[in-house]
PDB file of C-alpha atoms in Angstrom:
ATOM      1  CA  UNK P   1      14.003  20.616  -7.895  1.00  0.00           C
ATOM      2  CA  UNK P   2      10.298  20.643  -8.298  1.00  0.00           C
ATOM      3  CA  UNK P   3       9.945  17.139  -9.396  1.00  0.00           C
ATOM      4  CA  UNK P   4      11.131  13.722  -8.151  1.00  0.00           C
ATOM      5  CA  UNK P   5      12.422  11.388 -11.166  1.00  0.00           C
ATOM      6  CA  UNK P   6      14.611   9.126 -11.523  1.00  0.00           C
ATOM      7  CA  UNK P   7      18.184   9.752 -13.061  1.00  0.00           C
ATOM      8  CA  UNK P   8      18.583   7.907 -16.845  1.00  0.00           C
ATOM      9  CA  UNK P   9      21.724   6.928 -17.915  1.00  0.00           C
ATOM     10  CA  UNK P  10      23.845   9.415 -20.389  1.00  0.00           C
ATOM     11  CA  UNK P  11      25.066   7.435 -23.791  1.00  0.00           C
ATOM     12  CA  UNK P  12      28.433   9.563 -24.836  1.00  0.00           C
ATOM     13  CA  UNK P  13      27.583   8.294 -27.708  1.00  0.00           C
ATOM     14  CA  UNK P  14      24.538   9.631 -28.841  1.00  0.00           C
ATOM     15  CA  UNK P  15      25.649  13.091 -28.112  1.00  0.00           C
ATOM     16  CA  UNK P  16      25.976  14.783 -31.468  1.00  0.00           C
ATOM     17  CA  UNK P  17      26.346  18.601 -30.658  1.00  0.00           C
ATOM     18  CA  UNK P  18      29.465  19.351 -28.905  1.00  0.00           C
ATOM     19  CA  UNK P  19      30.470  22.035 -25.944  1.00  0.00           C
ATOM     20  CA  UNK P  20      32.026  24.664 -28.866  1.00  0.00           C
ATOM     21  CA  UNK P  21      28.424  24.494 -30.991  1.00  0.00           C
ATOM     22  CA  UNK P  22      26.271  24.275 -27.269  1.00  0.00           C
ATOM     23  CA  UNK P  23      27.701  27.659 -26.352  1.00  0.00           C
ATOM     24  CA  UNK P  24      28.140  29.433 -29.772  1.00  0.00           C
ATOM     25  CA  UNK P  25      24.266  29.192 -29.822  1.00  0.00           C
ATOM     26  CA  UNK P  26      24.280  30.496 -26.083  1.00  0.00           C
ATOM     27  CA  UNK P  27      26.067  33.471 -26.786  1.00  0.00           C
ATOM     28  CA  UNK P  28      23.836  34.239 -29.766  1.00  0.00           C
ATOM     29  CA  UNK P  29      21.008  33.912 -27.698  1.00  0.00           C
ATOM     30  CA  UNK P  30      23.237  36.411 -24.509  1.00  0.00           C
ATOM     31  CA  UNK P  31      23.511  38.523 -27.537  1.00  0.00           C
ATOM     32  CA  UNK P  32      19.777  39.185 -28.144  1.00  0.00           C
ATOM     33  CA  UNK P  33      18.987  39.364 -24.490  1.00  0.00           C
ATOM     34  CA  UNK P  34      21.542  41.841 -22.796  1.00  0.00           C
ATOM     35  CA  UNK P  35      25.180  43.616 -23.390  1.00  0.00           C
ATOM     36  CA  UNK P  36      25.917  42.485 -20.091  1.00  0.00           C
ATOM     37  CA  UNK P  37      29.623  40.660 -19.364  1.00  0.00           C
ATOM     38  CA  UNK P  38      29.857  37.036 -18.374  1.00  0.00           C
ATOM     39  CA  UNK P  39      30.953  36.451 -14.543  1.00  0.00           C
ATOM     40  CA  UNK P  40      30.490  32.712 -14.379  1.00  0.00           C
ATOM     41  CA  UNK P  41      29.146  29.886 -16.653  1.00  0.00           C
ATOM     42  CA  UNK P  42      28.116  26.446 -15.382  1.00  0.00           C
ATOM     43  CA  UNK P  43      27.555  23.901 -17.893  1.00  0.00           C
ATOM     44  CA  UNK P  44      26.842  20.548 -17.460  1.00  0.00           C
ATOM     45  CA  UNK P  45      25.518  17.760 -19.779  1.00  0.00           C
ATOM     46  CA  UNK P  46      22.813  15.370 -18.160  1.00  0.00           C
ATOM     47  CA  UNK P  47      19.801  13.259 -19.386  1.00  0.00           C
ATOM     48  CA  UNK P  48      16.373  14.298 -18.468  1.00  0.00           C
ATOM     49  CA  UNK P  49      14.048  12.633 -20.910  1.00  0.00           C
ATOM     50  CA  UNK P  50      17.012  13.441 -23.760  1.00  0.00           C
ATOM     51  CA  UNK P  51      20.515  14.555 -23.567  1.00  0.00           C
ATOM     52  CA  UNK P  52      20.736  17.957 -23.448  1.00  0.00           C
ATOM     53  CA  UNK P  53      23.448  20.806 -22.021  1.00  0.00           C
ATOM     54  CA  UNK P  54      22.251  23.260 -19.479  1.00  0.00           C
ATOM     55  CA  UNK P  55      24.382  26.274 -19.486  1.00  0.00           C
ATOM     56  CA  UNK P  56      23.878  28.953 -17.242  1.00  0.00           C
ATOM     57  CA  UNK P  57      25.898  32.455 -17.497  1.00  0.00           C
ATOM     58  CA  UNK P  58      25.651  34.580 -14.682  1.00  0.00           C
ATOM     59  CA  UNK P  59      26.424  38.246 -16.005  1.00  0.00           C
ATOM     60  CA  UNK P  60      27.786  41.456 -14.329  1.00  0.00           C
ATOM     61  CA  UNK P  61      24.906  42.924 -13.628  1.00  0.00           C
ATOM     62  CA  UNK P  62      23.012  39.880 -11.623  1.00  0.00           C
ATOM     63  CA  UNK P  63      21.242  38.513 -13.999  1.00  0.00           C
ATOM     64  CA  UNK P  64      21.345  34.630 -14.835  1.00  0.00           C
ATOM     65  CA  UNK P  65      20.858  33.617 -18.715  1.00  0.00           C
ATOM     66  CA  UNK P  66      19.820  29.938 -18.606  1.00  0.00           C
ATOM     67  CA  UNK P  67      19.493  27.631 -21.837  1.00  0.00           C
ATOM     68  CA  UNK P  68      18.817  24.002 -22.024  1.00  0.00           C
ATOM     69  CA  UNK P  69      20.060  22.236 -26.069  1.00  0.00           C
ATOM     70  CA  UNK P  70      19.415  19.150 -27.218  1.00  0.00           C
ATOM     71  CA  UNK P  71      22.500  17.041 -27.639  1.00  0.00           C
ATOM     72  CA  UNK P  72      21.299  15.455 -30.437  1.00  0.00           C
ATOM     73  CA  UNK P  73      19.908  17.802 -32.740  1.00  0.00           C
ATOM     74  CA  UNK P  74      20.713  20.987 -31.337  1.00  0.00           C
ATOM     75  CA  UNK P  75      17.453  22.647 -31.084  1.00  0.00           C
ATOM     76  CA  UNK P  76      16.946  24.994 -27.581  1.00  0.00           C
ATOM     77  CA  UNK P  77      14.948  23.336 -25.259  1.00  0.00           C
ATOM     78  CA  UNK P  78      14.122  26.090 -23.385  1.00  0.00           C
ATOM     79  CA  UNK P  79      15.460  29.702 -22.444  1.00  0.00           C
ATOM     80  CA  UNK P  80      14.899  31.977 -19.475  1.00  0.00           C
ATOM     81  CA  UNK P  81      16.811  35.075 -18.722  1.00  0.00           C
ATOM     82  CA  UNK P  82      16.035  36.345 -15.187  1.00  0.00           C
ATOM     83  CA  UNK P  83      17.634  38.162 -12.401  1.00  0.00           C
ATOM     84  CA  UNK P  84      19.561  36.694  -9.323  1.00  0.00           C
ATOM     85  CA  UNK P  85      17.476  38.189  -6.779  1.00  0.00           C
ATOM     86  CA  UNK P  86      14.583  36.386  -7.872  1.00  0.00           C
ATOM     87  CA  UNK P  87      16.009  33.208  -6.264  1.00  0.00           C
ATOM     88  CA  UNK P  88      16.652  34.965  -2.769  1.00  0.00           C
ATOM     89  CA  UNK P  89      14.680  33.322   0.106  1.00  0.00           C
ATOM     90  CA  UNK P  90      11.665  33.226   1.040  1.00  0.00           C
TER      91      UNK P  90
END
């Protein structure tokens, strides 16, 4: 990570927009972006500032579709669709 910060506590509770709505949105957005096949997804729900899922789908062709939703009002957060080799070493 780029920045330091502490961790904040993740209420269960306030978490409003399930895993079935956080990736139906996803795949709309995979839809726009590429035809490409799904290899891998890793989701995970954390708290950074608000609750929000990260899901990440790594497609066939080495590209990684990343998309952060609030987990409270399920509006995207933010979106970037890249390829792998952008993260090789330096």
């Amino acid at each position: 990570q780029k920045e330091e910060f502490d961790l904040e506590k993740l209420e269960l509770d306030d978490i409003k927009v399930n895993l079935a709505e956080a990736l139906l949105k996803v795949e709309k957005i995979r839809k726009e972006k590429t035809s490409e096949g799904i290899n891998k997804k890793i989701i995970i729900l954390q708290c950074i500032e608000v609750p929000l899922w990260n899901i990440s789908f790594l497609t066939s062709g080495f590209n990684i579709l990343n998309v952060k939703i609030n987990a409270v009002d399920g509006k995207i957060i933010s979106e970037k669709f890249e390829s792998l080799l952008n993260f090789r070493a330096k």
